[in-house]
Short mmCIF file of C-alpha atoms in Angstrom, two decimals:
data_model
loop_
_atom_site.label_atom_id
_atom_site.label_comp_id
_atom_site.label_asym_id
_atom_site.label_seq_id
_atom_site.Cartn_x
_atom_site.Cartn_y
_atom_site.Cartn_z
CA UNK A 1 26.61 6.26 -9.53
CA UNK A 2 24.55 9.37 -9.13
CA UNK A 3 23.61 11.23 -12.29
CA UNK A 4 26.22 13.95 -12.45
CA UNK A 5 26.37 16.59 -15.13
CA UNK A 6 29.08 19.02 -16.10
CA UNK A 7 27.54 22.49 -16.06
CA UNK A 8 28.40 26.16 -15.59
CA UNK A 9 27.26 27.79 -12.39
CA UNK A 10 25.05 30.19 -14.35
CA UNK A 11 23.41 27.37 -16.34
CA UNK A 12 22.72 25.55 -13.10
CA UNK A 13 20.87 28.55 -11.61
CA UNK A 14 18.49 28.41 -14.60
CA UNK A 15 18.01 24.64 -14.50
CA UNK A 16 17.53 24.64 -10.73
CA UNK A 17 14.87 27.34 -10.99
CA UNK A 18 12.89 25.32 -13.53
CA UNK A 19 13.17 22.17 -11.44
CA UNK A 20 12.17 23.94 -8.23
CA UNK A 21 8.87 25.04 -9.69
CA UNK A 22 9.79 28.69 -10.25
CA UNK A 23 6.88 30.65 -11.72
CA UNK A 24 8.76 33.46 -13.37
CA UNK A 25 12.18 34.82 -14.25
CA UNK A 26 12.55 38.48 -15.20
CA UNK A 27 15.94 39.81 -16.22
CA UNK A 28 18.13 41.88 -18.45
CA UNK A 29 21.44 40.57 -19.85
CA UNK A 30 24.84 41.50 -18.43
CA UNK A 31 28.22 39.73 -18.31
CA UNK A 32 29.18 37.54 -16.45
CA UNK A 33 25.69 36.10 -15.83
CA UNK A 34 24.00 36.21 -19.23
CA UNK A 35 24.01 32.40 -19.43
CA UNK A 36 21.24 32.33 -16.81
CA UNK A 37 18.65 33.86 -19.14
CA UNK A 38 20.25 32.25 -22.21
CA UNK A 39 19.83 28.82 -20.66
CA UNK A 40 16.23 29.58 -19.69
CA UNK A 41 15.42 30.77 -23.21
CA UNK A 42 16.97 27.63 -24.72
CA UNK A 43 15.17 25.37 -22.25
CA UNK A 44 11.77 27.00 -22.99
CA UNK A 45 10.28 26.08 -19.58
CA UNK A 46 7.00 27.81 -20.55
CA UNK A 47 6.33 24.78 -22.74
CA UNK A 48 7.21 22.34 -19.97
CA UNK A 49 6.05 23.82 -16.64
CA UNK A 50 4.40 27.08 -17.63
CA UNK A 51 7.24 29.14 -16.10
CA UNK A 52 7.44 32.65 -17.54
CA UNK A 53 10.84 33.80 -18.80
CA UNK A 54 10.90 37.44 -19.78
CA UNK A 55 13.65 39.75 -20.95
CA UNK A 56 12.50 43.08 -19.60
CA UNK A 57 13.35 46.45 -21.14
CA UNK A 58 15.68 47.24 -18.23
CA UNK A 59 16.84 45.97 -14.86
CA UNK A 60 14.41 48.36 -13.17
CA UNK A 61 11.49 46.92 -15.10
CA UNK A 62 12.66 43.39 -14.30
CA UNK A 63 12.78 43.91 -10.52
CA UNK A 64 9.35 45.54 -10.57
CA UNK A 65 7.96 42.54 -12.47
CA UNK A 66 9.42 40.44 -9.66
CA UNK A 67 7.66 42.74 -7.16
CA UNK A 68 4.35 42.15 -8.93
CA UNK A 69 4.79 38.39 -9.22
CA UNK A 70 5.86 38.09 -5.59
CA UNK A 71 2.82 40.09 -4.47
CA UNK A 72 0.66 37.33 -6.01
CA UNK A 73 2.44 34.66 -3.97
CA UNK A 74 4.35 33.38 -6.99
CA UNK A 75 7.86 31.96 -6.86
CA UNK A 76 9.71 34.60 -8.88
CA UNK A 77 13.31 35.61 -9.43
CA UNK A 78 15.71 37.89 -11.23
CA UNK A 79 19.44 37.87 -11.83
CA UNK A 80 22.06 40.39 -12.82
CA UNK A 81 25.62 41.46 -12.17
CA UNK A 82 26.83 44.38 -10.08
CA UNK A 83 25.84 47.46 -12.17
CA UNK A 84 22.47 45.86 -12.90
CA UNK A 85 21.94 45.00 -9.24
CA UNK A 86 22.55 48.66 -8.37
CA UNK A 87 19.74 49.58 -10.75
CA UNK A 88 17.44 47.10 -9.00
CA UNK A 89 17.96 48.54 -5.52
CA UNK A 90 14.82 50.67 -5.48
CA UNK A 91 12.69 47.64 -6.31
CA UNK A 92 14.51 45.50 -3.76
CA UNK A 93 13.87 47.90 -0.88
CA UNK A 94 10.19 48.12 -1.88
CA UNK A 95 9.99 44.32 -1.90
CA UNK A 96 11.66 44.15 1.52
CA UNK A 97 9.31 46.89 2.77
CA UNK A 98 6.28 45.01 1.46
CA UNK A 99 7.62 41.80 3.03
CA UNK A 100 7.55 39.77 -0.15
CA UNK A 101 9.50 36.62 -1.00
CA UNK A 102 11.73 36.51 -4.07
CA UNK A 103 15.13 35.34 -5.23
CA UNK A 104 17.77 37.74 -6.58
CA UNK A 105 21.02 36.41 -8.03
CA UNK A 106 24.06 38.71 -8.21
CA UNK A 107 27.01 37.28 -10.17
CA UNK A 108 29.42 39.96 -8.99
CA UNK A 109 31.95 41.73 -11.23
CA UNK A 110 34.47 44.42 -10.38
CA UNK A 111 33.37 48.03 -9.80
CA UNK A 112 32.65 50.82 -9.11
CA UNK A 113 30.57 52.00 -12.05
CA UNK A 114 30.69 49.74 -15.07
CA UNK A 115 34.03 48.53 -13.72
CA UNK A 116 35.15 45.28 -15.28
CA UNK A 117 33.52 42.02 -16.35
CA UNK A 118 35.97 39.97 -14.28
CA UNK A 119 35.07 38.40 -10.92
CA UNK A 120 35.01 40.42 -7.69
CA UNK A 121 33.41 40.41 -4.25
CA UNK A 122 33.04 44.14 -3.92
CA UNK A 123 29.25 44.10 -3.52
CA UNK A 124 29.32 42.65 0.01
CA UNK A 125 28.27 45.88 1.71
CA UNK A 126 25.49 46.39 -0.81
CA UNK A 127 24.18 42.86 -0.30
CA UNK A 128 24.38 42.51 3.48
CA UNK A 129 24.04 46.08 4.75
CA UNK A 130 20.96 47.13 2.86
CA UNK A 131 21.76 48.27 -0.66
CA UNK A 132 18.64 50.33 -0.99
CA UNK A 133 17.30 52.84 1.54
CA UNK A 134 15.62 52.12 4.85
CA UNK A 135 16.23 49.62 7.62
CA UNK A 136 16.02 46.27 5.90
CA UNK A 137 18.00 43.10 5.40
CA UNK A 138 18.27 40.52 2.66
CA UNK A 139 19.04 36.92 3.50
CA UNK A 140 22.32 36.46 1.61
CA UNK A 141 23.65 33.08 0.50
CA UNK A 142 27.20 32.74 -0.82
CA UNK A 143 27.79 29.65 -2.98
CA UNK A 144 31.36 28.38 -3.39
CA UNK A 145 30.70 25.65 -5.94
CA UNK A 146 28.47 24.85 -8.89
CA UNK A 147 26.64 22.32 -6.70
CA UNK A 148 25.78 25.11 -4.25
CA UNK A 149 24.52 27.27 -7.14
CA UNK A 150 21.99 24.46 -7.60
CA UNK A 151 21.23 23.87 -3.94
CA UNK A 152 20.83 27.53 -2.98
CA UNK A 153 18.06 28.17 -5.52
CA UNK A 154 15.78 25.80 -3.61
CA UNK A 155 17.09 26.91 -0.22
CA UNK A 156 16.71 30.54 -1.27
CA UNK A 157 13.07 30.16 -2.27
CA UNK A 158 12.35 28.18 0.92
CA UNK A 159 13.85 30.88 3.14
CA UNK A 160 12.18 33.66 1.13
CA UNK A 161 8.72 32.17 1.72
CA UNK A 162 9.44 31.08 5.29
CA UNK A 163 10.28 34.66 6.30
CA UNK A 164 8.50 36.64 3.57
CA UNK A 165 11.81 38.26 2.76
CA UNK A 166 13.88 38.72 -0.40
CA UNK A 167 16.86 36.36 -0.61
CA UNK A 168 20.03 37.09 -2.57
CA UNK A 169 22.47 34.55 -3.95
CA UNK A 170 25.77 36.48 -3.91
CA UNK A 171 27.93 34.69 -6.42
CA UNK A 172 30.76 35.97 -8.62
CA UNK A 173 32.23 35.57 -12.09
CA UNK A 174 34.29 32.55 -11.07
CA UNK A 175 31.42 30.47 -9.71
CA UNK A 176 29.12 31.64 -12.52
CA UNK A 177 31.50 30.85 -15.38
CA UNK A 178 33.17 27.67 -14.22
CA UNK A 179 31.91 24.17 -14.82
CA UNK A 180 31.93 21.48 -12.17
CA UNK A 181 30.02 18.31 -11.71
CA UNK A 182 26.58 18.83 -10.32
CA UNK A 183 23.69 16.69 -9.23
CA UNK A 184 20.46 18.46 -10.12
CA UNK A 185 17.34 18.27 -7.97
CA UNK A 186 14.16 16.37 -8.75
CA UNK A 187 11.42 18.19 -10.63
CA UNK A 188 8.89 19.84 -8.32
CA UNK A 189 5.62 20.98 -9.86
CA UNK A 190 4.76 24.68 -9.73
CA UNK A 191 2.23 25.57 -7.07
CA UNK A 192 -1.33 25.70 -8.27
CA UNK A 193 -3.41 28.82 -7.54
CA UNK A 194 -5.35 26.78 -4.97
CA UNK A 195 -2.12 25.84 -3.19
CA UNK A 196 -0.96 29.45 -3.15
CA UNK A 197 -4.33 30.58 -1.69
CA UNK A 198 -4.10 27.87 0.97
CA UNK A 199 -0.50 28.60 1.96
CA UNK A 200 -0.16 32.34 1.39
CA UNK A 201 -3.73 33.58 0.95
CA UNK A 202 -3.42 35.50 4.21
CA UNK A 203 -1.20 38.08 2.50
CA UNK A 204 -0.89 37.35 -1.24
CA UNK A 205 -3.10 39.15 -3.74
CA UNK A 206 -4.76 36.05 -5.09
CA UNK A 207 -8.13 37.61 -5.86
CA UNK A 208 -10.53 38.79 -3.18
CA UNK A 209 -13.38 36.52 -2.20
CA UNK A 210 -16.42 37.56 -0.10
CA UNK A 211 -15.13 35.68 2.95
CA UNK A 212 -12.06 37.84 3.50
CA UNK A 213 -10.81 41.42 3.48
CA UNK A 214 -8.56 42.86 0.78
CA UNK A 215 -4.91 41.92 0.94
CA UNK A 216 -2.98 45.10 0.39
CA UNK A 217 0.66 45.00 -0.68
CA UNK A 218 2.44 48.25 0.01
CA UNK A 219 5.59 49.65 1.55
CA UNK A 220 3.92 52.99 2.31
CA UNK A 221 2.78 53.95 5.82
CA UNK A 222 2.23 57.66 6.47
CA UNK A 223 1.46 57.22 10.17
CA UNK A 224 4.86 57.36 11.86
CA UNK A 225 3.86 55.39 14.92
CA UNK A 226 2.55 52.58 12.74
CA UNK A 227 5.66 52.70 10.59
CA UNK A 228 7.81 52.45 13.71
CA UNK A 229 5.80 49.46 14.86
CA UNK A 230 6.35 47.88 11.44
CA UNK A 231 10.11 48.63 11.64
CA UNK A 232 10.22 46.82 14.99
CA UNK A 233 8.40 43.87 13.45
CA UNK A 234 11.08 43.71 10.73
CA UNK A 235 13.88 43.94 13.31
CA UNK A 236 12.26 41.09 15.23
CA UNK A 237 12.10 39.03 12.02
CA UNK A 238 15.78 39.66 11.27
CA UNK A 239 16.60 38.61 14.83
CA UNK A 240 14.76 35.31 14.37
CA UNK A 241 16.60 34.80 11.06
CA UNK A 242 19.92 35.54 12.80
CA UNK A 243 19.18 32.98 15.48
CA UNK A 244 18.02 30.20 13.17
CA UNK A 245 19.54 30.46 9.73
CA UNK A 246 23.30 30.91 10.17
CA UNK A 247 25.20 28.53 7.91
CA UNK A 248 28.95 28.03 7.56
CA UNK A 249 31.57 25.41 6.78
CA UNK A 250 34.80 24.69 8.66
CA UNK A 251 37.81 23.27 6.84
CA UNK A 252 40.96 22.10 8.64
CA UNK A 253 39.96 23.98 11.79
CA UNK A 254 40.47 21.19 14.38
CA UNK A 255 44.09 22.05 15.17
CA UNK A 256 44.22 25.48 13.54
CA UNK A 257 46.24 28.26 15.17
CA UNK A 258 45.42 30.72 12.42
CA UNK A 259 42.22 31.22 10.50
CA UNK A 260 41.24 32.33 7.04
CA UNK A 261 37.71 33.66 6.79
CA UNK A 262 36.51 33.77 3.20
CA UNK A 263 33.32 33.15 1.24
CA UNK A 264 32.54 32.16 -2.35
CA UNK A 265 35.43 31.82 -4.78
CA UNK A 266 37.91 33.32 -2.29
CA UNK A 267 37.19 30.39 0.00
CA UNK A 268 38.26 28.02 -2.78
CA UNK A 269 41.56 29.89 -3.15
CA UNK A 270 42.02 29.73 0.62
CA UNK A 271 41.62 25.93 0.51
CA UNK A 272 44.59 25.79 -1.85
CA UNK A 273 46.45 28.24 0.40
CA UNK A 274 45.82 25.89 3.34
CA UNK A 275 47.50 23.04 1.42
CA UNK A 276 50.53 25.24 0.76
CA UNK A 277 50.71 26.68 4.29
CA UNK A 278 50.30 23.33 6.01
CA UNK A 279 53.12 21.89 3.86
CA UNK A 280 55.24 24.67 5.42
CA UNK A 281 54.08 23.70 8.92
CA UNK A 282 51.64 26.59 9.42
CA UNK A 283 48.49 25.33 11.12
CA UNK A 284 45.79 27.32 9.36
CA UNK A 285 42.12 26.53 8.82
CA UNK A 286 39.21 28.10 6.97
CA UNK A 287 35.87 29.32 8.21
CA UNK A 288 33.60 29.76 5.20
CA UNK A 289 30.45 31.76 5.89
CA UNK A 290 27.65 30.35 3.73
CA UNK A 291 25.11 32.89 4.93
CA UNK A 292 26.52 36.43 4.84
CA UNK A 293 23.37 37.72 6.46
CA UNK A 294 22.92 36.28 8.98
CA UNK A 295 26.68 36.26 9.61
CA UNK A 296 28.33 33.50 11.69
CA UNK A 297 29.33 35.99 14.40
CA UNK A 298 28.83 33.61 17.32
CA UNK A 299 30.75 30.87 15.54
CA UNK A 300 33.75 33.17 15.10
CA UNK A 301 33.55 34.18 18.77
CA UNK A 302 33.52 30.51 19.81
CA UNK A 303 36.78 29.86 17.93
CA UNK A 304 38.82 32.75 19.34
CA UNK A 305 40.30 30.95 22.36
CA UNK A 306 42.38 28.73 20.09
CA UNK A 307 43.18 31.21 17.32
CA UNK A 308 46.19 33.55 17.24
CA UNK A 309 45.11 35.62 14.27
CA UNK A 310 42.61 35.90 11.43
CA UNK A 311 43.10 36.85 7.78
CA UNK A 312 39.89 37.81 5.98
CA UNK A 313 40.42 37.07 2.29
CA UNK A 314 38.01 38.68 -0.16
CA UNK A 315 38.20 40.20 -3.63
CA UNK A 316 37.37 43.66 -2.34
CA UNK A 317 39.11 46.54 -0.61
CA UNK A 318 37.99 45.12 2.74
CA UNK A 319 34.26 44.78 3.32
CA UNK A 320 33.48 41.47 5.06
CA UNK A 321 36.52 42.05 7.27
CA UNK A 322 34.44 44.67 9.12
CA UNK A 323 31.98 41.97 10.20
CA UNK A 324 34.90 39.80 11.30
CA UNK A 325 36.24 42.68 13.41
CA UNK A 326 32.79 43.27 14.92
CA UNK A 327 32.69 39.61 15.95
CA UNK A 328 36.28 39.51 17.25
CA UNK A 329 36.03 42.75 19.28
CA UNK A 330 39.79 43.19 19.25
CA UNK A 331 40.55 39.89 20.99
CA UNK A 332 42.90 38.64 18.26
CA UNK A 333 44.56 40.43 15.33
CA UNK A 334 42.37 40.64 12.22
CA UNK A 335 43.79 41.67 8.86
CA UNK A 336 42.40 41.85 5.36
CA UNK A 337 43.93 40.60 2.14
CA UNK A 338 42.38 40.95 -1.27
CA UNK A 339 42.90 41.77 -4.91
CA UNK A 340 40.72 44.25 -6.75
CA UNK A 341 39.33 45.16 -10.11
CA UNK A 342 38.76 41.62 -11.31
CA UNK A 343 42.20 40.35 -10.29
CA UNK A 344 42.13 37.07 -8.42
CA UNK A 345 44.51 36.47 -5.50
CA UNK A 346 46.90 33.55 -5.94
CA UNK A 347 47.07 30.94 -3.16
CA UNK A 348 50.76 31.83 -2.71
CA UNK A 349 49.87 35.50 -2.23
CA UNK A 350 47.33 34.49 0.41
CA UNK A 351 49.92 32.42 2.30
CA UNK A 352 52.43 35.27 2.02
CA UNK A 353 49.85 37.70 3.42
CA UNK A 354 49.18 35.35 6.33
CA UNK A 355 52.89 35.14 7.10
CA UNK A 356 53.59 38.86 6.78
CA UNK A 357 50.41 40.44 8.15
CA UNK A 358 49.43 37.97 10.85
CA UNK A 359 52.27 35.64 11.88
CA UNK A 360 55.16 38.14 11.71
CA UNK A 361 52.91 41.07 12.48
CA UNK A 362 52.09 39.85 15.96
CA UNK B 1 45.58 11.72 -7.93
CA UNK B 2 45.21 15.36 -8.84
CA UNK B 3 46.11 16.71 -12.28
CA UNK B 4 46.07 20.46 -12.84
CA UNK B 5 46.05 21.41 -16.51
CA UNK B 6 45.97 24.60 -18.56
CA UNK B 7 44.96 24.36 -22.21
CA UNK B 8 45.68 27.55 -24.14
CA UNK B 9 45.45 28.61 -27.76
CA UNK B 10 43.37 30.59 -30.24
CA UNK B 11 39.60 30.85 -30.05
CA UNK B 12 38.11 28.33 -32.50
CA UNK B 13 40.82 25.70 -32.01
CA UNK B 14 38.56 23.73 -29.72
CA UNK B 15 40.49 24.59 -26.56
CA UNK B 16 37.39 24.94 -24.39
CA UNK B 17 35.69 21.85 -25.79
CA UNK B 18 38.84 19.75 -25.33
CA UNK B 19 38.81 20.77 -21.70
CA UNK B 20 35.12 19.98 -21.45
CA UNK B 21 35.59 16.49 -22.87
CA UNK B 22 38.45 15.86 -20.46
CA UNK B 23 36.32 17.04 -17.53
CA UNK B 24 33.34 14.94 -18.62
CA UNK B 25 35.59 11.88 -18.85
CA UNK B 26 36.70 12.54 -15.28
CA UNK B 27 33.06 12.49 -14.15
CA UNK B 28 32.58 9.19 -16.00
CA UNK B 29 35.28 7.66 -13.84
CA UNK B 30 33.83 9.13 -10.64
CA UNK B 31 36.37 11.92 -10.11
CA UNK B 32 35.97 15.49 -8.99
CA UNK B 33 36.43 17.95 -11.85
CA UNK B 34 36.51 21.67 -12.51
CA UNK B 35 36.65 23.65 -15.77
CA UNK B 36 37.37 27.36 -15.56
CA UNK B 37 37.57 29.32 -18.83
CA UNK B 38 39.03 32.73 -19.49
CA UNK B 39 36.03 34.89 -20.25
CA UNK B 40 37.58 38.31 -19.92
CA UNK B 41 38.96 40.84 -22.37
CA UNK B 42 41.77 38.49 -23.48
CA UNK B 43 39.03 36.29 -24.96
CA UNK B 44 37.95 39.24 -27.12
CA UNK B 45 41.56 39.41 -28.35
CA UNK B 46 41.30 35.96 -29.93
CA UNK B 47 43.11 33.80 -27.36
CA UNK B 48 41.26 31.26 -25.27
CA UNK B 49 42.35 29.21 -22.31
CA UNK B 50 40.80 26.89 -19.81
CA UNK B 51 41.99 25.43 -16.53
CA UNK B 52 40.90 21.83 -16.03
CA UNK B 53 41.42 19.92 -12.80
CA UNK B 54 40.72 16.22 -12.27
CA UNK B 55 41.12 14.81 -8.80
CA UNK B 56 40.19 11.92 -6.55
CA UNK B 57 39.63 14.47 -3.79
CA UNK B 58 37.59 17.63 -3.35
CA UNK B 59 39.07 20.35 -5.56
CA UNK B 60 40.29 23.45 -3.77
CA UNK B 61 40.85 26.39 -6.11
CA UNK B 62 39.43 26.15 -9.65
CA UNK B 63 41.79 28.98 -10.61
CA UNK B 64 45.48 28.19 -10.61
CA UNK B 65 48.72 29.98 -11.25
CA UNK B 66 50.96 26.94 -11.75
CA UNK B 67 50.14 23.70 -13.49
CA UNK B 68 51.18 20.04 -13.70
CA UNK B 69 50.62 20.19 -17.45
CA UNK B 70 50.38 23.04 -19.95
CA UNK B 71 48.96 22.26 -23.39
CA UNK B 72 50.02 25.18 -25.56
CA UNK B 73 48.70 25.84 -29.03
CA UNK B 74 49.95 29.32 -30.01
CA UNK B 75 52.87 31.66 -29.39
CA UNK B 76 51.00 34.09 -27.11
CA UNK B 77 50.08 31.20 -24.85
CA UNK B 78 53.67 29.91 -24.89
CA UNK B 79 54.87 33.33 -23.78
CA UNK B 80 52.29 33.40 -21.02
CA UNK B 81 52.26 29.84 -19.69
CA UNK B 82 55.69 28.21 -20.26
CA UNK B 83 56.84 29.78 -17.01
CA UNK B 84 53.73 28.54 -15.15
CA UNK B 85 54.53 24.83 -15.46
CA UNK B 86 55.56 23.35 -12.10
CA UNK B 87 59.16 22.15 -11.85
CA UNK B 88 59.13 18.55 -13.06
CA UNK B 89 55.84 19.19 -14.86
CA UNK B 90 54.88 18.69 -18.47
CA UNK B 91 54.55 21.02 -21.45
CA UNK B 92 52.89 19.75 -24.61
CA UNK B 93 52.76 21.97 -27.68
CA UNK B 94 52.02 22.02 -31.36
CA UNK B 95 55.01 23.59 -33.17
CA UNK B 96 52.71 25.06 -35.82
CA UNK B 97 53.06 28.84 -35.55
CA UNK B 98 55.53 28.65 -32.67
CA UNK B 99 58.46 30.99 -33.34
CA UNK B 100 60.12 30.62 -29.95
CA UNK B 101 60.01 26.98 -28.82
CA UNK B 102 60.06 26.30 -25.07
CA UNK B 103 63.46 26.67 -23.41
CA UNK B 104 63.00 25.30 -19.90
CA UNK B 105 65.26 22.45 -18.78
CA UNK B 106 63.43 21.62 -15.53
CA UNK B 107 60.24 20.30 -17.15
CA UNK B 108 59.39 17.56 -19.66
CA UNK B 109 58.59 18.92 -23.11
CA UNK B 110 56.63 17.11 -25.81
CA UNK B 111 55.38 18.18 -29.21
CA UNK B 112 52.56 16.99 -31.40
CA UNK B 113 52.19 18.08 -35.03
CA UNK B 114 48.42 18.17 -34.69
CA UNK B 115 47.64 20.90 -37.25
CA UNK B 116 49.60 19.05 -39.92
CA UNK B 117 48.12 15.70 -38.98
CA UNK B 118 44.57 17.04 -38.99
CA UNK B 119 45.19 18.41 -42.50
CA UNK B 120 46.57 15.03 -43.57
CA UNK B 121 43.46 13.35 -42.13
CA UNK B 122 41.39 15.95 -44.06
CA UNK B 123 39.60 16.75 -40.85
CA UNK B 124 40.65 20.13 -39.50
CA UNK B 125 38.13 19.81 -36.67
CA UNK B 126 39.93 16.70 -35.36
CA UNK B 127 42.83 18.94 -34.35
CA UNK B 128 41.90 19.21 -30.70
CA UNK B 129 41.26 15.47 -30.37
CA UNK B 130 44.73 14.73 -31.80
CA UNK B 131 46.17 17.00 -29.11
CA UNK B 132 44.02 15.30 -26.46
CA UNK B 133 45.30 11.88 -27.63
CA UNK B 134 48.89 13.09 -27.38
CA UNK B 135 48.24 14.33 -23.84
CA UNK B 136 46.67 11.02 -22.81
CA UNK B 137 49.68 9.11 -24.14
CA UNK B 138 51.93 10.88 -21.62
CA UNK B 139 49.31 11.35 -18.88
CA UNK B 140 46.84 8.47 -19.08
CA UNK B 141 44.59 10.04 -16.43
CA UNK B 142 41.36 9.10 -18.16
CA UNK B 143 40.61 5.90 -20.05
CA UNK B 144 39.70 6.08 -23.72
CA UNK B 145 36.42 4.30 -22.99
CA UNK B 146 35.51 7.05 -20.52
CA UNK B 147 36.31 9.70 -23.13
CA UNK B 148 33.88 7.99 -25.49
CA UNK B 149 31.28 7.77 -22.71
CA UNK B 150 31.85 11.44 -21.97
CA UNK B 151 31.48 12.38 -25.63
CA UNK B 152 28.22 10.43 -25.84
CA UNK B 153 26.89 12.24 -22.82
CA UNK B 154 28.06 15.73 -23.72
CA UNK B 155 27.34 15.75 -27.46
CA UNK B 156 23.81 16.09 -28.78
CA UNK B 157 22.57 12.89 -30.45
CA UNK B 158 22.83 14.42 -33.93
CA UNK B 159 26.61 14.61 -33.53
CA UNK B 160 27.10 11.06 -32.29
CA UNK B 161 28.12 9.89 -35.77
CA UNK B 162 31.28 12.01 -35.31
CA UNK B 163 32.46 9.99 -32.32
CA UNK B 164 34.38 7.32 -34.36
CA UNK B 165 36.25 10.15 -36.13
CA UNK B 166 37.16 11.64 -32.75
CA UNK B 167 38.31 8.27 -31.47
CA UNK B 168 40.53 7.86 -34.55
CA UNK B 169 42.01 11.31 -33.97
CA UNK B 170 42.75 10.55 -30.31
CA UNK B 171 44.50 7.31 -31.30
CA UNK B 172 46.48 9.17 -33.98
CA UNK B 173 47.60 11.75 -31.43
CA UNK B 174 48.86 8.97 -29.18
CA UNK B 175 50.98 7.68 -32.07
CA UNK B 176 52.59 10.88 -33.28
CA UNK B 177 53.59 12.59 -30.03
CA UNK B 178 57.35 13.09 -29.65
CA UNK B 179 59.46 14.00 -26.65
CA UNK B 180 61.66 17.06 -27.21
CA UNK B 181 65.10 16.53 -25.67
#
């Protein structure tokens, strides 16, 4: 039998980072994700792998430490929850503008403002539509289990370095706080300075040697024509990401006449709703986007010929549903159902919404 | 097999750790498990609860609103969760501090005098293991040997000398549980 452990989603983020050879974590505590830094502090990875774990004086300081570490080609990360992620947005847009790799974990809680400490999915727009200023995109991964909290740390770093782009794990209080069984990854050593120079020396500030020019990390370009050229380069990169990195899961879709589209913890509730609905004879399936940017737009379009209606279920006032509607282009009815403010929809409520808003509504 | 359980009581009664031991035992026998605690403002009010699911299949929602079994250890939790037991389901409670005992006729009700028994055993901390034993008597979903394996794996080595005491408490719970007719 594989070596399974029982761990919280937040604890797993910390353990996975250590095992994946992360060089530095910079953060500031906030519920419901404080266990990430707590676990790191208890594990003392600086004694084991040399990984830096630093509680910064604020979220803003933490993201700028990430900016600095990433500029050196290091595997660095931060984590926070919604209000803290808002504070980090300036740093995130600078990192995106400087084309640097890093991992940002948002364990979402209800808002706006300080809101509540309970789970929510109301930061979708912020995560996938920019968040900070300027035309940029994060690659956004949405775990729905503790195992995926583990897996997406490695995947996130891989994608971040592959595309020189910040990656966000968009989790929530449910996935962060619950325990499930998890199989952790093997230990990977941290990159040596020589490895970083070899792999990323073309852009990272690893120390200038006489045989090359300075590497300059900046998001500033005062020449508009050059800035436009750079913007087009970014757009091209996001296009390549959209073509190659879409990930999703289909559950009970083979014979489905109706479709739930939900990510993260809402997708778990929808799985229970499918059990209830199917017992009533309603043929409903689930499409679970795993990447929120890039979004599985083409996948949704490919399913429409067999589907009579779609219910987007999310713990928000209706954010992801806009991307569903953009994909569907009015071909089938699309409705939203969600609870707000840290309330979690019950599977029965989800089934009821499907019956009232989609099945009877048509 | 899928068993959906809520364990609810005061903070400090060992509610969360009882759930954790149950979940770990499920892993020991190769099942899927989830453990979802309350972490919100109600926790700051002194009550604690945890939803534990053990299943042979992939677990859908880790958060539930009705349960196969409710293990209830204080009055607030009785008020909140008696109504959430599925028809035909099971409610297990410790009568200590319960002013309004459960009234439902469509579920099976059991009681275990775990607070009293723990005092008699001069081991207040065994309370939650007595309750766990009582639960396993009526729902033998995990084997005792897997509980012990789970304890060994989840407890730090310095606490391993407490395992025999826990085992004794589990066995005691199995003996003293009573059905309420």
